């Protein structure tokens, strides 16, 4: 079973608490479903999921996932805790596949953007921005079994663009890569396929999928025009691969 009984009980409690600060009056409707009813449906689906077996896993997992999605629609999900549980359930088909152990070394292998960019100006754009530059090539996170981790940074980049003459949206980029040797001590915890990392300043929720660990970074990519009068941004998903 992908999630243990303890994890399911935790997520059930999380489902209730996530709407504590949201209105649950009977007239609060989204698509005809009140927040109060959505909470009750999620609670029942979670309880049903506690008795899951190989024969009914997909059915009960899907029902639980759908109930969580309906709760988000009706009640909101301000801290994204419900979405984390949904991500951990995955596609509800691989119930016998155990998640890859977090302990070990993970290498940053992708910056996945919303739209492909030709950062290195070779005429070919990519939505994996790391393929477009010689920077961030040895960024790792090393997880220890005791709940501690170390993030190792070897470089960082800044991005400058110029608008090509005769166009309004064609950009030519310049990448400035600076090398460094910086380690950051962190702590981590895992619930299902969700891995939470705390570096003492920021808390980030990563999703574990096989041998890949990913995190969504809003406006993680940003570039300045050469005269610093304009910027362009994209949301990024950082992907780490276990070594």
PDB file of C-alpha atoms in Angstrom:
ATOM      1  CA  UNK A   1       0.000   0.000   0.000  1.00  0.00           C
ATOM      2  CA  UNK A   2       1.426   3.369  -0.960  1.00  0.00           C
ATOM      3  CA  UNK A   3       0.360   5.203   2.221  1.00  0.00           C
ATOM      4  CA  UNK A   4       0.521   3.728   5.682  1.00  0.00           C
ATOM      5  CA  UNK A   5      -2.369   3.875   8.141  1.00  0.00           C
ATOM      6  CA  UNK A   6      -0.567   6.538  10.159  1.00  0.00           C
ATOM      7  CA  UNK A   7      -0.091   8.712   7.084  1.00  0.00           C
ATOM      8  CA  UNK A   8      -3.722   8.370   6.085  1.00  0.00           C
ATOM      9  CA  UNK A   9      -4.901   9.357   9.536  1.00  0.00           C
ATOM     10  CA  UNK A  10      -2.602  12.354   9.375  1.00  0.00           C
ATOM     11  CA  UNK A  11      -3.911  13.421   5.984  1.00  0.00           C
ATOM     12  CA  UNK A  12      -7.474  12.928   7.164  1.00  0.00           C
ATOM     13  CA  UNK A  13      -6.801  15.297  10.061  1.00  0.00           C
ATOM     14  CA  UNK A  14      -5.102  17.631   7.611  1.00  0.00           C
ATOM     15  CA  UNK A  15      -8.226  17.600   5.469  1.00  0.00           C
ATOM     16  CA  UNK A  16     -10.311  18.822   8.355  1.00  0.00           C
ATOM     17  CA  UNK A  17      -7.837  21.443   9.524  1.00  0.00           C
ATOM     18  CA  UNK A  18      -7.256  22.861   6.056  1.00  0.00           C
ATOM     19  CA  UNK A  19     -10.738  24.352   6.016  1.00  0.00           C
ATOM     20  CA  UNK A  20     -10.740  25.611   9.593  1.00  0.00           C
ATOM     21  CA  UNK A  21     -10.089  29.128   8.385  1.00  0.00           C
ATOM     22  CA  UNK A  22     -12.429  28.858   5.395  1.00  0.00           C
ATOM     23  CA  UNK A  23     -16.166  29.588   5.532  1.00  0.00           C
ATOM     24  CA  UNK A  24     -18.319  26.474   5.883  1.00  0.00           C
ATOM     25  CA  UNK A  25     -21.737  28.076   6.051  1.00  0.00           C
ATOM     26  CA  UNK A  26     -24.442  26.274   4.132  1.00  0.00           C
ATOM     27  CA  UNK A  27     -24.636  29.039   1.551  1.00  0.00           C
ATOM     28  CA  UNK A  28     -20.944  28.757   0.607  1.00  0.00           C
ATOM     29  CA  UNK A  29     -21.275  26.853  -2.650  1.00  0.00           C
ATOM     30  CA  UNK A  30     -18.890  25.871  -5.407  1.00  0.00           C
ATOM     31  CA  UNK A  31     -20.407  23.812  -8.172  1.00  0.00           C
ATOM     32  CA  UNK A  32     -23.356  22.961  -5.892  1.00  0.00           C
ATOM     33  CA  UNK A  33     -21.176  21.455  -3.137  1.00  0.00           C
ATOM     34  CA  UNK A  34     -20.836  23.122   0.243  1.00  0.00           C
ATOM     35  CA  UNK A  35     -17.517  23.145   2.029  1.00  0.00           C
ATOM     36  CA  UNK A  36     -19.117  21.302   4.933  1.00  0.00           C
ATOM     37  CA  UNK A  37     -20.337  18.508   2.669  1.00  0.00           C
ATOM     38  CA  UNK A  38     -16.976  18.361   0.884  1.00  0.00           C
ATOM     39  CA  UNK A  39     -15.268  17.859   4.247  1.00  0.00           C
ATOM     40  CA  UNK A  40     -17.630  15.027   5.133  1.00  0.00           C
ATOM     41  CA  UNK A  41     -17.073  13.360   1.761  1.00  0.00           C
ATOM     42  CA  UNK A  42     -13.292  13.553   2.175  1.00  0.00           C
ATOM     43  CA  UNK A  43     -13.516  12.105   5.682  1.00  0.00           C
ATOM     44  CA  UNK A  44     -15.568   9.147   4.462  1.00  0.00           C
ATOM     45  CA  UNK A  45     -13.292   8.536   1.461  1.00  0.00           C
ATOM     46  CA  UNK A  46     -10.221   8.601   3.711  1.00  0.00           C
ATOM     47  CA  UNK A  47     -11.809   6.128   6.125  1.00  0.00           C
ATOM     48  CA  UNK A  48     -12.692   3.840   3.236  1.00  0.00           C
ATOM     49  CA  UNK A  49      -9.108   4.058   2.012  1.00  0.00           C
ATOM     50  CA  UNK A  50      -7.864   2.749   5.355  1.00  0.00           C
ATOM     51  CA  UNK A  51      -9.233  -0.694   4.425  1.00  0.00           C
ATOM     52  CA  UNK A  52      -7.683  -0.703   0.951  1.00  0.00           C
ATOM     53  CA  UNK A  53      -6.327  -3.924  -0.550  1.00  0.00           C
ATOM     54  CA  UNK A  54      -4.835  -4.981  -3.872  1.00  0.00           C
ATOM     55  CA  UNK A  55      -8.264  -5.624  -5.395  1.00  0.00           C
ATOM     56  CA  UNK A  56      -9.871  -2.268  -4.553  1.00  0.00           C
ATOM     57  CA  UNK A  57      -6.851   0.025  -4.400  1.00  0.00           C
ATOM     58  CA  UNK A  58      -7.490   1.908  -7.643  1.00  0.00           C
ATOM     59  CA  UNK A  59     -11.188   2.386  -6.882  1.00  0.00           C
ATOM     60  CA  UNK A  60     -10.738   3.648  -3.314  1.00  0.00           C
ATOM     61  CA  UNK A  61      -7.653   5.683  -4.117  1.00  0.00           C
ATOM     62  CA  UNK A  62      -9.444   7.420  -6.988  1.00  0.00           C
ATOM     63  CA  UNK A  63     -12.459   8.140  -4.784  1.00  0.00           C
ATOM     64  CA  UNK A  64     -10.197   9.626  -2.106  1.00  0.00           C
ATOM     65  CA  UNK A  65      -8.307  11.727  -4.651  1.00  0.00           C
ATOM     66  CA  UNK A  66     -11.556  12.987  -6.206  1.00  0.00           C
ATOM     67  CA  UNK A  67     -12.912  13.902  -2.771  1.00  0.00           C
ATOM     68  CA  UNK A  68      -9.769  15.896  -2.016  1.00  0.00           C
ATOM     69  CA  UNK A  69     -10.038  17.721  -5.336  1.00  0.00           C
ATOM     70  CA  UNK A  70     -13.683  18.526  -4.639  1.00  0.00           C
ATOM     71  CA  UNK A  71     -12.713  19.820  -1.197  1.00  0.00           C
ATOM     72  CA  UNK A  72     -10.172  22.155  -2.771  1.00  0.00           C
ATOM     73  CA  UNK A  73     -12.868  23.478  -5.093  1.00  0.00           C
ATOM     74  CA  UNK A  74     -15.351  24.019  -2.264  1.00  0.00           C
ATOM     75  CA  UNK A  75     -13.097  25.055   0.621  1.00  0.00           C
ATOM     76  CA  UNK A  76      -9.828  26.237  -0.877  1.00  0.00           C
ATOM     77  CA  UNK A  77      -6.336  25.005  -0.070  1.00  0.00           C
ATOM     78  CA  UNK A  78      -4.404  28.041   1.123  1.00  0.00           C
ATOM     79  CA  UNK A  79      -1.342  26.122   2.305  1.00  0.00           C
ATOM     80  CA  UNK A  80      -1.446  23.553  -0.540  1.00  0.00           C
ATOM     81  CA  UNK A  81      -1.592  20.704   2.003  1.00  0.00           C
ATOM     82  CA  UNK A  82      -4.438  18.967   0.197  1.00  0.00           C
ATOM     83  CA  UNK A  83      -2.689  19.214  -3.162  1.00  0.00           C
ATOM     84  CA  UNK A  84       0.386  17.625  -1.598  1.00  0.00           C
ATOM     85  CA  UNK A  85      -1.730  14.632  -0.539  1.00  0.00           C
ATOM     86  CA  UNK A  86      -3.202  14.410  -4.063  1.00  0.00           C
ATOM     87  CA  UNK A  87       0.274  14.471  -5.575  1.00  0.00           C
ATOM     88  CA  UNK A  88       1.334  11.736  -3.192  1.00  0.00           C
ATOM     89  CA  UNK A  89      -1.518   9.500  -4.350  1.00  0.00           C
ATOM     90  CA  UNK A  90      -0.265   9.777  -7.918  1.00  0.00           C
ATOM     91  CA  UNK A  91      -2.341   8.069 -10.609  1.00  0.00           C
ATOM     92  CA  UNK A  92      -3.792   5.518  -8.163  1.00  0.00           C
ATOM     93  CA  UNK A  93      -2.435   2.563 -10.125  1.00  0.00           C
ATOM     94  CA  UNK A  94       0.989   1.745  -8.664  1.00  0.00           C
ATOM     95  CA  UNK A  95      -0.132   0.671  -5.202  1.00  0.00           C
ATOM     96  CA  UNK A  96       2.527  -2.017  -4.925  1.00  0.00           C
ATOM     97  CA  UNK A  97       5.406   0.196  -6.013  1.00  0.00           C
ATOM     98  CA  UNK A  98       7.297   1.525  -3.042  1.00  0.00           C
ATOM     99  CA  UNK A  99       8.673   5.019  -3.279  1.00  0.00           C
ATOM    100  CA  UNK A 100      12.390   5.415  -3.841  1.00  0.00           C
ATOM    101  CA  UNK A 101      14.220   5.924  -0.543  1.00  0.00           C
ATOM    102  CA  UNK A 102      15.000   9.592  -0.010  1.00  0.00           C
ATOM    103  CA  UNK A 103      18.293   8.941   1.756  1.00  0.00           C
ATOM    104  CA  UNK A 104      21.240   9.473  -0.565  1.00  0.00           C
ATOM    105  CA  UNK A 105      22.496  11.958  -3.142  1.00  0.00           C
ATOM    106  CA  UNK A 106      20.200  13.758  -5.595  1.00  0.00           C
ATOM    107  CA  UNK A 107      21.516  15.771  -8.553  1.00  0.00           C
ATOM    108  CA  UNK A 108      19.698  18.745 -10.078  1.00  0.00           C
ATOM    109  CA  UNK A 109      18.936  17.612 -13.643  1.00  0.00           C
ATOM    110  CA  UNK A 110      16.235  19.959 -14.919  1.00  0.00           C
ATOM    111  CA  UNK A 111      14.755  23.420 -14.723  1.00  0.00           C
ATOM    112  CA  UNK A 112      11.423  22.886 -16.470  1.00  0.00           C
ATOM    113  CA  UNK A 113       9.888  26.154 -17.628  1.00  0.00           C
ATOM    114  CA  UNK A 114       6.414  27.035 -18.855  1.00  0.00           C
ATOM    115  CA  UNK A 115       7.629  27.783 -22.378  1.00  0.00           C
ATOM    116  CA  UNK A 116      10.809  26.777 -24.260  1.00  0.00           C
ATOM    117  CA  UNK A 117      13.584  29.391 -24.403  1.00  0.00           C
ATOM    118  CA  UNK A 118      16.705  29.541 -26.547  1.00  0.00           C
ATOM    119  CA  UNK A 119      18.993  30.776 -23.800  1.00  0.00           C
ATOM    120  CA  UNK A 120      22.233  29.910 -25.586  1.00  0.00           C
ATOM    121  CA  UNK A 121      21.093  31.463 -28.888  1.00  0.00           C
ATOM    122  CA  UNK A 122      21.827  28.347 -30.954  1.00  0.00           C
ATOM    123  CA  UNK A 123      18.481  28.433 -32.741  1.00  0.00           C
ATOM    124  CA  UNK A 124      16.943  25.608 -30.686  1.00  0.00           C
ATOM    125  CA  UNK A 125      14.752  26.329 -27.690  1.00  0.00           C
ATOM    126  CA  UNK A 126      14.237  23.943 -24.776  1.00  0.00           C
ATOM    127  CA  UNK A 127      11.831  23.851 -21.849  1.00  0.00           C
ATOM    128  CA  UNK A 128      14.658  22.394 -19.739  1.00  0.00           C
ATOM    129  CA  UNK A 129      16.684  25.522 -19.183  1.00  0.00           C
ATOM    130  CA  UNK A 130      19.653  23.568 -17.820  1.00  0.00           C
ATOM    131  CA  UNK A 131      20.160  22.186 -21.339  1.00  0.00           C
ATOM    132  CA  UNK A 132      20.702  25.765 -22.487  1.00  0.00           C
ATOM    133  CA  UNK A 133      23.620  26.691 -20.224  1.00  0.00           C
ATOM    134  CA  UNK A 134      26.827  25.487 -18.587  1.00  0.00           C
ATOM    135  CA  UNK A 135      25.716  26.421 -15.092  1.00  0.00           C
ATOM    136  CA  UNK A 136      24.121  24.538 -12.173  1.00  0.00           C
ATOM    137  CA  UNK A 137      25.837  21.360 -13.401  1.00  0.00           C
ATOM    138  CA  UNK A 138      26.719  19.881 -10.003  1.00  0.00           C
ATOM    139  CA  UNK A 139      23.995  21.078  -7.673  1.00  0.00           C
ATOM    140  CA  UNK A 140      23.131  18.299  -5.212  1.00  0.00           C
ATOM    141  CA  UNK A 141      21.093  17.567  -2.116  1.00  0.00           C
ATOM    142  CA  UNK A 142      22.390  14.830   0.166  1.00  0.00           C
ATOM    143  CA  UNK A 143      19.767  13.368   2.526  1.00  0.00           C
ATOM    144  CA  UNK A 144      20.761  11.544   5.708  1.00  0.00           C
ATOM    145  CA  UNK A 145      18.592   8.950   7.421  1.00  0.00           C
ATOM    146  CA  UNK A 146      18.522  11.066  10.593  1.00  0.00           C
ATOM    147  CA  UNK A 147      16.324  13.726   8.943  1.00  0.00           C
ATOM    148  CA  UNK A 148      19.135  16.141   8.090  1.00  0.00           C
ATOM    149  CA  UNK A 149      20.304  17.143   4.631  1.00  0.00           C
ATOM    150  CA  UNK A 150      22.915  19.306   2.935  1.00  0.00           C
ATOM    151  CA  UNK A 151      22.314  21.320  -0.231  1.00  0.00           C
ATOM    152  CA  UNK A 152      25.540  21.858  -2.176  1.00  0.00           C
ATOM    153  CA  UNK A 153      25.707  24.754  -4.626  1.00  0.00           C
ATOM    154  CA  UNK A 154      28.583  25.102  -7.057  1.00  0.00           C
ATOM    155  CA  UNK A 155      27.325  27.941  -9.272  1.00  0.00           C
ATOM    156  CA  UNK A 156      24.581  30.444  -9.939  1.00  0.00           C
ATOM    157  CA  UNK A 157      23.563  32.413 -13.016  1.00  0.00           C
ATOM    158  CA  UNK A 158      22.127  35.777 -13.941  1.00  0.00           C
ATOM    159  CA  UNK A 159      20.291  36.320 -17.213  1.00  0.00           C
ATOM    160  CA  UNK A 160      20.318  39.441 -19.398  1.00  0.00           C
ATOM    161  CA  UNK A 161      18.318  39.878 -22.587  1.00  0.00           C
ATOM    162  CA  UNK A 162      18.107  42.273 -25.517  1.00  0.00           C
ATOM    163  CA  UNK A 163      15.127  42.626 -27.815  1.00  0.00           C
ATOM    164  CA  UNK A 164      16.127  41.839 -31.369  1.00  0.00           C
ATOM    165  CA  UNK A 165      15.954  44.816 -33.710  1.00  0.00           C
ATOM    166  CA  UNK A 166      12.726  44.890 -35.683  1.00  0.00           C
ATOM    167  CA  UNK A 167      10.830  42.692 -33.231  1.00  0.00           C
ATOM    168  CA  UNK A 168       8.912  43.204 -30.010  1.00  0.00           C
ATOM    169  CA  UNK A 169       9.146  39.731 -28.503  1.00  0.00           C
ATOM    170  CA  UNK A 170      12.288  38.075 -29.905  1.00  0.00           C
ATOM    171  CA  UNK A 171      14.941  38.007 -27.196  1.00  0.00           C
ATOM    172  CA  UNK A 172      18.669  37.368 -27.294  1.00  0.00           C
ATOM    173  CA  UNK A 173      20.076  36.193 -23.967  1.00  0.00           C
ATOM    174  CA  UNK A 174      23.416  36.567 -22.236  1.00  0.00           C
ATOM    175  CA  UNK A 175      24.152  34.182 -19.362  1.00  0.00           C
ATOM    176  CA  UNK A 176      26.616  35.115 -16.634  1.00  0.00           C
ATOM    177  CA  UNK A 177      27.572  32.040 -14.600  1.00  0.00           C
ATOM    178  CA  UNK A 178      29.371  32.562 -11.310  1.00  0.00           C
ATOM    179  CA  UNK A 179      31.054  29.665  -9.558  1.00  0.00           C
ATOM    180  CA  UNK A 180      30.776  29.191  -5.811  1.00  0.00           C
ATOM    181  CA  UNK A 181      31.165  26.581  -3.089  1.00  0.00           C
ATOM    182  CA  UNK A 182      28.269  26.939  -0.686  1.00  0.00           C
ATOM    183  CA  UNK A 183      26.634  24.314   1.529  1.00  0.00           C
ATOM    184  CA  UNK A 184      23.313  24.785   3.296  1.00  0.00           C
ATOM    185  CA  UNK A 185      22.269  22.580   6.210  1.00  0.00           C
ATOM    186  CA  UNK A 186      18.630  21.547   6.181  1.00  0.00           C
ATOM    187  CA  UNK A 187      16.133  19.189   7.784  1.00  0.00           C
ATOM    188  CA  UNK A 188      13.621  17.001   5.979  1.00  0.00           C
ATOM    189  CA  UNK A 189      10.558  14.877   6.625  1.00  0.00           C
ATOM    190  CA  UNK A 190       8.442  12.617   4.441  1.00  0.00           C
ATOM    191  CA  UNK A 191       4.728  11.870   4.256  1.00  0.00           C
ATOM    192  CA  UNK A 192       3.905   9.486   1.443  1.00  0.00           C
ATOM    193  CA  UNK A 193       5.372  10.938  -1.743  1.00  0.00           C
ATOM    194  CA  UNK A 194       5.720  14.410  -0.269  1.00  0.00           C
ATOM    195  CA  UNK A 195       9.130  15.455   1.088  1.00  0.00           C
ATOM    196  CA  UNK A 196       9.261  18.680   3.098  1.00  0.00           C
ATOM    197  CA  UNK A 197      12.619  20.452   3.320  1.00  0.00           C
ATOM    198  CA  UNK A 198      13.365  23.254   5.793  1.00  0.00           C
ATOM    199  CA  UNK A 199      16.554  25.270   5.304  1.00  0.00           C
ATOM    200  CA  UNK A 200      15.901  27.501   8.312  1.00  0.00           C
ATOM    201  CA  UNK A 201      14.536  30.294   6.119  1.00  0.00           C
ATOM    202  CA  UNK A 202      12.194  28.609   3.656  1.00  0.00           C
ATOM    203  CA  UNK A 203      10.093  25.459   3.805  1.00  0.00           C
ATOM    204  CA  UNK A 204       9.600  23.701   0.449  1.00  0.00           C
ATOM    205  CA  UNK A 205       7.386  20.754  -0.440  1.00  0.00           C
ATOM    206  CA  UNK A 206       8.960  18.353  -2.944  1.00  0.00           C
ATOM    207  CA  UNK A 207       7.146  15.552  -4.766  1.00  0.00           C
ATOM    208  CA  UNK A 208       8.820  12.140  -4.984  1.00  0.00           C
ATOM    209  CA  UNK A 209       8.096  10.210  -8.184  1.00  0.00           C
ATOM    210  CA  UNK A 210      10.288   7.166  -8.690  1.00  0.00           C
ATOM    211  CA  UNK A 211      13.892   8.314  -8.817  1.00  0.00           C
ATOM    212  CA  UNK A 212      12.948  11.976  -9.320  1.00  0.00           C
ATOM    213  CA  UNK A 213      12.294  14.634  -6.726  1.00  0.00           C
ATOM    214  CA  UNK A 214      10.678  17.858  -7.928  1.00  0.00           C
ATOM    215  CA  UNK A 215       9.602  21.194  -6.499  1.00  0.00           C
ATOM    216  CA  UNK A 216       7.589  24.017  -8.065  1.00  0.00           C
ATOM    217  CA  UNK A 217       9.213  27.474  -7.894  1.00  0.00           C
ATOM    218  CA  UNK A 218       6.891  30.386  -8.804  1.00  0.00           C
ATOM    219  CA  UNK A 219       8.772  32.847 -11.027  1.00  0.00           C
ATOM    220  CA  UNK A 220      11.912  30.796 -10.482  1.00  0.00           C
ATOM    221  CA  UNK A 221      13.366  32.099 -13.729  1.00  0.00           C
ATOM    222  CA  UNK A 222      13.763  35.827 -14.204  1.00  0.00           C
ATOM    223  CA  UNK A 223      15.863  37.876 -16.582  1.00  0.00           C
ATOM    224  CA  UNK A 224      16.576  41.599 -16.875  1.00  0.00           C
ATOM    225  CA  UNK A 225      16.843  43.621 -20.055  1.00  0.00           C
ATOM    226  CA  UNK A 226      20.354  44.980 -20.651  1.00  0.00           C
ATOM    227  CA  UNK A 227      19.176  48.482 -19.689  1.00  0.00           C
ATOM    228  CA  UNK A 228      17.313  47.083 -16.636  1.00  0.00           C
ATOM    229  CA  UNK A 229      14.022  48.624 -17.741  1.00  0.00           C
ATOM    230  CA  UNK A 230      12.196  45.338 -18.313  1.00  0.00           C
ATOM    231  CA  UNK A 231      12.055  41.818 -16.936  1.00  0.00           C
ATOM    232  CA  UNK A 232      10.727  38.467 -18.059  1.00  0.00           C
ATOM    233  CA  UNK A 233       9.797  35.606 -15.734  1.00  0.00           C
ATOM    234  CA  UNK A 234       8.625  32.020 -15.848  1.00  0.00           C
ATOM    235  CA  UNK A 235       7.530  29.540 -13.219  1.00  0.00           C
ATOM    236  CA  UNK A 236       9.970  26.654 -12.886  1.00  0.00           C
ATOM    237  CA  UNK A 237       9.915  23.080 -11.685  1.00  0.00           C
ATOM    238  CA  UNK A 238      13.278  21.962 -10.327  1.00  0.00           C
ATOM    239  CA  UNK A 239      13.884  18.236 -10.856  1.00  0.00           C
ATOM    240  CA  UNK A 240      16.488  16.264  -8.936  1.00  0.00           C
ATOM    241  CA  UNK A 241      17.446  12.703  -9.928  1.00  0.00           C
ATOM    242  CA  UNK A 242      18.777  10.151  -7.470  1.00  0.00           C
ATOM    243  CA  UNK A 243      22.389   9.136  -8.090  1.00  0.00           C
TER     244      UNK A 243
END
